[in-house]
CSV table of C-alpha atoms in Angstrom, one decimal:
chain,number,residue,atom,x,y,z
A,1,UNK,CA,10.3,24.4,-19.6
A,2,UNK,CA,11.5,21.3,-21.7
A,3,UNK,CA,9.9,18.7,-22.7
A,4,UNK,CA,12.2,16.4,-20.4
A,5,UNK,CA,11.9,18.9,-17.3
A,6,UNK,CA,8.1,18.2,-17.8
A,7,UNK,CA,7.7,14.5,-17.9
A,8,UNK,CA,10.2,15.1,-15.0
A,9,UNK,CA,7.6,17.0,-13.3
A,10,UNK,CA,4.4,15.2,-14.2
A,11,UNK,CA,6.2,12.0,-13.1
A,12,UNK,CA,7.3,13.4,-9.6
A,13,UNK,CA,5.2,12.3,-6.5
A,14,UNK,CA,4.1,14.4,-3.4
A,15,UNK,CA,5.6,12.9,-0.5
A,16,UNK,CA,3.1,11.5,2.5
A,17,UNK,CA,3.3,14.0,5.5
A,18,UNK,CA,3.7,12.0,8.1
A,19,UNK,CA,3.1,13.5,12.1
A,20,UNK,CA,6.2,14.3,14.1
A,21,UNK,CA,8.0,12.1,16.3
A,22,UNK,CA,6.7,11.7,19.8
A,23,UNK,CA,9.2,11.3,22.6
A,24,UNK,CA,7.6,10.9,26.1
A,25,UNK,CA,9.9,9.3,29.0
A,26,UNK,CA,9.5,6.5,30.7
A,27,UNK,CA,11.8,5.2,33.7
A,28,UNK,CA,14.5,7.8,33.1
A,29,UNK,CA,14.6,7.1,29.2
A,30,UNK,CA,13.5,8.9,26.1
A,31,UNK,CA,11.2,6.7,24.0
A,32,UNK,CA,10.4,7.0,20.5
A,33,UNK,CA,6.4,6.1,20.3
A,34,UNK,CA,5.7,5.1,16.8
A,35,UNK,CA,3.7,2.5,18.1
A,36,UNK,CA,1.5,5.7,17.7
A,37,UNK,CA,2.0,5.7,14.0
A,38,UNK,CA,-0.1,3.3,12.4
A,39,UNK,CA,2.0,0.7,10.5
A,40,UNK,CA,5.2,2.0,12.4
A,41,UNK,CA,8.4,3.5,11.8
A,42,UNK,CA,9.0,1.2,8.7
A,43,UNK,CA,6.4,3.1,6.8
A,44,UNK,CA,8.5,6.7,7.5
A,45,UNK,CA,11.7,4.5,6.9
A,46,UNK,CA,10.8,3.5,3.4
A,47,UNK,CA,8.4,6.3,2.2
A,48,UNK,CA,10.9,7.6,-0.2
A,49,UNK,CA,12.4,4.8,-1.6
A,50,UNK,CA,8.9,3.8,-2.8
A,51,UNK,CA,8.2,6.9,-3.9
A,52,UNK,CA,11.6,6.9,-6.0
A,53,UNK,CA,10.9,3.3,-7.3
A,54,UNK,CA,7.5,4.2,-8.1
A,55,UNK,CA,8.4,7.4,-10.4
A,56,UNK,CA,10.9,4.5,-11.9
A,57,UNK,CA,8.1,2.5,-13.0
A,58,UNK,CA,7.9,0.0,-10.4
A,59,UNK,CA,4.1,-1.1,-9.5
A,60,UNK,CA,4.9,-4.2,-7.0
A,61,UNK,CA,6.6,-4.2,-4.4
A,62,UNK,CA,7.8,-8.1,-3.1
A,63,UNK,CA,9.1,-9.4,-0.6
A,64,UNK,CA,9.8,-12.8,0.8
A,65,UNK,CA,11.7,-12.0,4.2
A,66,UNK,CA,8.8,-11.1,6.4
A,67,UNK,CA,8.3,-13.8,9.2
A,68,UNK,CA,4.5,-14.2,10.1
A,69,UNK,CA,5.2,-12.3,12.9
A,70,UNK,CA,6.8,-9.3,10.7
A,71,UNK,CA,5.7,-5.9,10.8
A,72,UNK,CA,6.8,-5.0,7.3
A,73,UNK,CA,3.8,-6.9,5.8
A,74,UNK,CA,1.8,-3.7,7.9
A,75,UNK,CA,4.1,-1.1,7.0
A,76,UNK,CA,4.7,-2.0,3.5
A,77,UNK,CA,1.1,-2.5,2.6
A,78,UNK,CA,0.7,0.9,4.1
A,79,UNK,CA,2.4,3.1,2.3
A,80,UNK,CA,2.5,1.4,-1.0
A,81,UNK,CA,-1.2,1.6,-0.6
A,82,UNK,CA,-0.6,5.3,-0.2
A,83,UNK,CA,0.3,5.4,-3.8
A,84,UNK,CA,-2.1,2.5,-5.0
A,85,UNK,CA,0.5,0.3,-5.4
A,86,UNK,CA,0.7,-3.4,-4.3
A,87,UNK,CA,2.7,-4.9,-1.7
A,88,UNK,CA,3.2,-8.9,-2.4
A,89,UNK,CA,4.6,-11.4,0.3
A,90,UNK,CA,5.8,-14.7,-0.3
A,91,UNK,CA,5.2,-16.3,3.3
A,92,UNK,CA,5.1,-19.5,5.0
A,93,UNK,CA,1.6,-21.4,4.5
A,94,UNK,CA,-0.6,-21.6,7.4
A,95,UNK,CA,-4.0,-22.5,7.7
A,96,UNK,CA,-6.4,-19.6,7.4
A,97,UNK,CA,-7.6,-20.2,11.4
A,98,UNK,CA,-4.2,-19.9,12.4
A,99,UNK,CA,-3.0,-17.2,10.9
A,100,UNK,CA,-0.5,-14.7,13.5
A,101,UNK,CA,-2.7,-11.3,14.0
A,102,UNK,CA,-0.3,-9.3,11.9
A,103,UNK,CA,-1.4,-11.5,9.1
A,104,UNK,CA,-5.1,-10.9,9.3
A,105,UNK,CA,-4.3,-7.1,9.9
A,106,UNK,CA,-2.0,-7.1,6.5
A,107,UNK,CA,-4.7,-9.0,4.5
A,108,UNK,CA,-7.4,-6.4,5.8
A,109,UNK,CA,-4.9,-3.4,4.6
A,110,UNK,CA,-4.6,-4.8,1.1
A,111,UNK,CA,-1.7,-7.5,1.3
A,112,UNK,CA,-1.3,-9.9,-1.3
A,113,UNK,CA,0.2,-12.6,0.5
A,114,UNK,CA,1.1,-16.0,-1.5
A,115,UNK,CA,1.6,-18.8,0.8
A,116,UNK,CA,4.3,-21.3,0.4
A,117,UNK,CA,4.3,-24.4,1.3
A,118,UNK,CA,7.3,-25.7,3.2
A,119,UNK,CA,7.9,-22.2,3.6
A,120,UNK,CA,11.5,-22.2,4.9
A,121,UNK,CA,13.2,-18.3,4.5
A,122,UNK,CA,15.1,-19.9,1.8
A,123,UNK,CA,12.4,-20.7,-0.1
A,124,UNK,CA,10.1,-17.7,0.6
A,125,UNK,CA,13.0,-15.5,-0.7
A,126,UNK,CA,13.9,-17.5,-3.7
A,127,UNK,CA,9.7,-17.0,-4.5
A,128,UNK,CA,10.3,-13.8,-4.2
A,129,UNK,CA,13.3,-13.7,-6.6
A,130,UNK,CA,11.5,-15.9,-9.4
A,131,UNK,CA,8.2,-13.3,-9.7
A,132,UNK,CA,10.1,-10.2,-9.4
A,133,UNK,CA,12.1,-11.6,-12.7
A,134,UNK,CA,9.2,-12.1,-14.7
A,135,UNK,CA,8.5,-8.4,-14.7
A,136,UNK,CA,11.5,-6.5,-13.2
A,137,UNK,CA,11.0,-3.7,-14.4
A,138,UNK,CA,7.6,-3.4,-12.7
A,139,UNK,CA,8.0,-5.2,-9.8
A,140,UNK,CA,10.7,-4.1,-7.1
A,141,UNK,CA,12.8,-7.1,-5.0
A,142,UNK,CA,13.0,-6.0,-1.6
A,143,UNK,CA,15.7,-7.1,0.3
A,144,UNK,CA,15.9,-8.6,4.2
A,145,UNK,CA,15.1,-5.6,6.8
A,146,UNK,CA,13.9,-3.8,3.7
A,147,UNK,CA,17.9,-2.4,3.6
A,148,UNK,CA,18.7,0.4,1.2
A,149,UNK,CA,20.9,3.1,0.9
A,150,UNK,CA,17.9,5.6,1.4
A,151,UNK,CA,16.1,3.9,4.2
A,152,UNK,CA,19.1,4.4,6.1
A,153,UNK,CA,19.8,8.0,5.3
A,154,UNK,CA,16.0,8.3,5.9
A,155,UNK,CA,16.5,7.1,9.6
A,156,UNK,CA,19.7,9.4,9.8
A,157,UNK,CA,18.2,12.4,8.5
A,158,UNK,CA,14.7,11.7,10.8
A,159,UNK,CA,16.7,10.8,13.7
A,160,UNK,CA,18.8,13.9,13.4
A,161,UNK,CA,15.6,15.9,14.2
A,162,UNK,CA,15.7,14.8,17.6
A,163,UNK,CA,16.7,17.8,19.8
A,164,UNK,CA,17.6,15.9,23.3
A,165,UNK,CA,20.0,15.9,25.8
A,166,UNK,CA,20.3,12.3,25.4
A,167,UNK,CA,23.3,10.1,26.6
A,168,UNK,CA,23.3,6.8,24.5
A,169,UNK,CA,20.9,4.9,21.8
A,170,UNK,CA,18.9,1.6,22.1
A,171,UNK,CA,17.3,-0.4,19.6
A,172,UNK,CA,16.4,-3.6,19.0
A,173,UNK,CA,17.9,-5.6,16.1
A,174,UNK,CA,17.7,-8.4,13.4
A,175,UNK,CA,18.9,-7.0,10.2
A,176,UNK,CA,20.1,-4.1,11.8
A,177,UNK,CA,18.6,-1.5,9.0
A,178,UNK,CA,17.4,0.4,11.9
A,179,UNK,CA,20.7,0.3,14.5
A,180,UNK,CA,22.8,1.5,11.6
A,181,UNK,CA,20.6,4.5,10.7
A,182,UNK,CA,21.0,5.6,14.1
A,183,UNK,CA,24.4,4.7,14.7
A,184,UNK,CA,25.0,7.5,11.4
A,185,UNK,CA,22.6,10.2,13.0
A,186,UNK,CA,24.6,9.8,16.6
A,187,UNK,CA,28.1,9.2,15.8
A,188,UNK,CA,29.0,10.5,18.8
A,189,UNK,CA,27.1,8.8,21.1
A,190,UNK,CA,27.5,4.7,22.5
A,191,UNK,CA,24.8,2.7,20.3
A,192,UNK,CA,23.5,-0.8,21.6
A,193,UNK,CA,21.3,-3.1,20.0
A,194,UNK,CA,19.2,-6.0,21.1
A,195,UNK,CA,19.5,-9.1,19.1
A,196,UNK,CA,15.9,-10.9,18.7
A,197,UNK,CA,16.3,-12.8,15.4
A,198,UNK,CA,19.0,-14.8,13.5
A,199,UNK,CA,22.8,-14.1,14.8
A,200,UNK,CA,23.6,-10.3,13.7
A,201,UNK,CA,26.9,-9.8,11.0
A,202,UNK,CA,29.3,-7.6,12.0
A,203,UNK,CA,28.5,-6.3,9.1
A,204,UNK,CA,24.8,-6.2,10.9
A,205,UNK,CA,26.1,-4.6,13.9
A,206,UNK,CA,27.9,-2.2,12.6
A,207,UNK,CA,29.6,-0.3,15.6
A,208,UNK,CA,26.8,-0.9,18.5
A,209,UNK,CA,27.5,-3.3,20.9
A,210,UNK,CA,25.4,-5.9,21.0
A,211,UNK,CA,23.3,-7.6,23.5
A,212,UNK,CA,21.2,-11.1,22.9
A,213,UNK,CA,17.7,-11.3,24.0
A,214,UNK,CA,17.2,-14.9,25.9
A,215,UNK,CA,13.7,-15.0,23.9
A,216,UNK,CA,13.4,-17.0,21.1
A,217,UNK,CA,12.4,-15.2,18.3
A,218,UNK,CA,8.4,-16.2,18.2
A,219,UNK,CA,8.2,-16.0,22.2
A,220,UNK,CA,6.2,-12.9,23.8
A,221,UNK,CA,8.1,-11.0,26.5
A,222,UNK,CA,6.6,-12.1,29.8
A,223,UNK,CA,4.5,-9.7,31.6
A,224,UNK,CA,6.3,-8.6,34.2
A,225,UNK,CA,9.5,-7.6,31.7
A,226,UNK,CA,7.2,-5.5,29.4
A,227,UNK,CA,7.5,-1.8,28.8
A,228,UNK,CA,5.0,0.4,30.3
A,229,UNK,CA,3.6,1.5,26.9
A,230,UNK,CA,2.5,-0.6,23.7
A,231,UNK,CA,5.3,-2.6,21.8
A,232,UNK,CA,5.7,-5.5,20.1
A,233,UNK,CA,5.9,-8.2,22.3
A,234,UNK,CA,8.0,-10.8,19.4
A,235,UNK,CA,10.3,-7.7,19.0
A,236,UNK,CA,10.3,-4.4,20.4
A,237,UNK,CA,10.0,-5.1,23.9
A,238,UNK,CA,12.3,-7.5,24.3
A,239,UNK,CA,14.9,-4.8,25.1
A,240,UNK,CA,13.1,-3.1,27.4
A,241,UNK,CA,14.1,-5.8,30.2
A,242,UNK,CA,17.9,-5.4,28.7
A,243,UNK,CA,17.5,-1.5,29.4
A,244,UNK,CA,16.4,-2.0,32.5
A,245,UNK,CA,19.5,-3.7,33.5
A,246,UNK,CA,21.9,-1.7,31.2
A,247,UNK,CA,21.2,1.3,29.6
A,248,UNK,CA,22.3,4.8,31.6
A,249,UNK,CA,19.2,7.6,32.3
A,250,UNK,CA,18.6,9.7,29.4
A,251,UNK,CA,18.7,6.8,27.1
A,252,UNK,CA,16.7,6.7,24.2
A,253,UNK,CA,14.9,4.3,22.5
A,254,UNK,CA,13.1,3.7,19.8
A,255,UNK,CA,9.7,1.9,19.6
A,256,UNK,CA,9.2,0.7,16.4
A,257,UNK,CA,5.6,-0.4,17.2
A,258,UNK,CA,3.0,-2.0,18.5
């Protein structure tokens, strides 16, 4: 063995094992229940790009595009955590009584969340920006929906484990990380999307069509339109009530969750 192949090996990371998938039906459609994973999807999503950046150098990972009602600040804080890494947040000041629930779950994971007054998306993300360039090569810039190359193959390549007669895909959507990921493991099939934050880019989209949830994006689903298992009520499950109306049986969705 050389001397390189070694430092390549030292420097390589074992990968988390996450559990499998569970699909369980629901009103004639598949659902994906990672509301059963703690921290969601996200953490399977981004597992090996942290791992990557990590053996790269990078010990912070930041990120100013996480609304306080965001479940990357769980998912991210998770799995960097995983690898005692950090997760920072640049976020929108609010006063410690009225913090949303996912914020007070992130801080008790490990978060380091730096509040920022008039705390616009604008701002939070040009934070972001300014402390990841006065270390870059420690500290990691994450971009909106936590996009990359390798999260999306990563939702491909898990997606393309699913072995079901199923006869269109359902997600819901802001950056549309997740949608597109899909949309390359089912190219085949019709993919829709439900639109729950700012107005989706083509670009966004991709090829799903594209349906608009008539929630704002802070509002909880109301009772009687929420799906008969845990989901996020800001996010999630505003597309069950679209499905309803919509999708055919044998549908499958995917719960981000919870």
């Amino acid at each position: 063995m050389s001397l390189e192949q070694f430092f390549e090996r030292e420097n390589t990371i074992t990968p988390y094992q996450f559990p499998d998938l569970v699909i369980e039906k629901y009103d004639e459609f598949y659902v994906v229940r990672d509301d059963l994973l703690e921290g969601g999807s996200k953490r399977r999503f981004i597992d090996r790009m942290i791992r990557e950046s990590i053996e790269d150098g990078i010990e912070e990972f930041v990120y100013g595009g996480c609304p306080a009602n965001g479940y990357a600040q769980l998912s991210l804080t998770l799995q960097t955590k995983q690898y005692n890494k950090k997760s920072i947040f640049f976020m929108a000041k609010r006063s410690m009584d009225n913090l949303h629930p996912y914020q007070k779950q992130a801080l008790e994971y490990g978060a380091d969340i730096r509040w920022v007054s008039n705390g616009m998306l604008s701002v939070t993300l040009s934070r972001a920006k300014k402390y990841h360039l006065e270390n870059p090569n420690k500290r990691k810039l994450l971009p909106l929906g936590l996009e990359d190359p390798r999260v999306i193959n990563d939702i491909k390549e898990l997606a393309k484990t699913i072995d079901l007669d199923i006869s269109e895909i359902w997600s819901v959507g802001s950056s549309g990380t997740l949608t597109r990921g899909l949309q390359s493991a089912f190219p085949h099939l019709d993919v829709n999307v439900v639109s729950v934050g700012h107005k989706m880019s083509e670009r966004e989209i991709g090829h799903a069509k594209l349906y608009k949830s008539k929630y704002k994006f802070t509002d909880e689903v109301k009772e009687n339109e929420r799906p008969p298992f845990p989901s996020v009520l800001t996010y999630d499950a505003k597309a069950w009530s679209v499905m309803k109306e919509y999708a055919k049986p044998n549908s499958l969705f995917w719960n981000v969750g919870k």
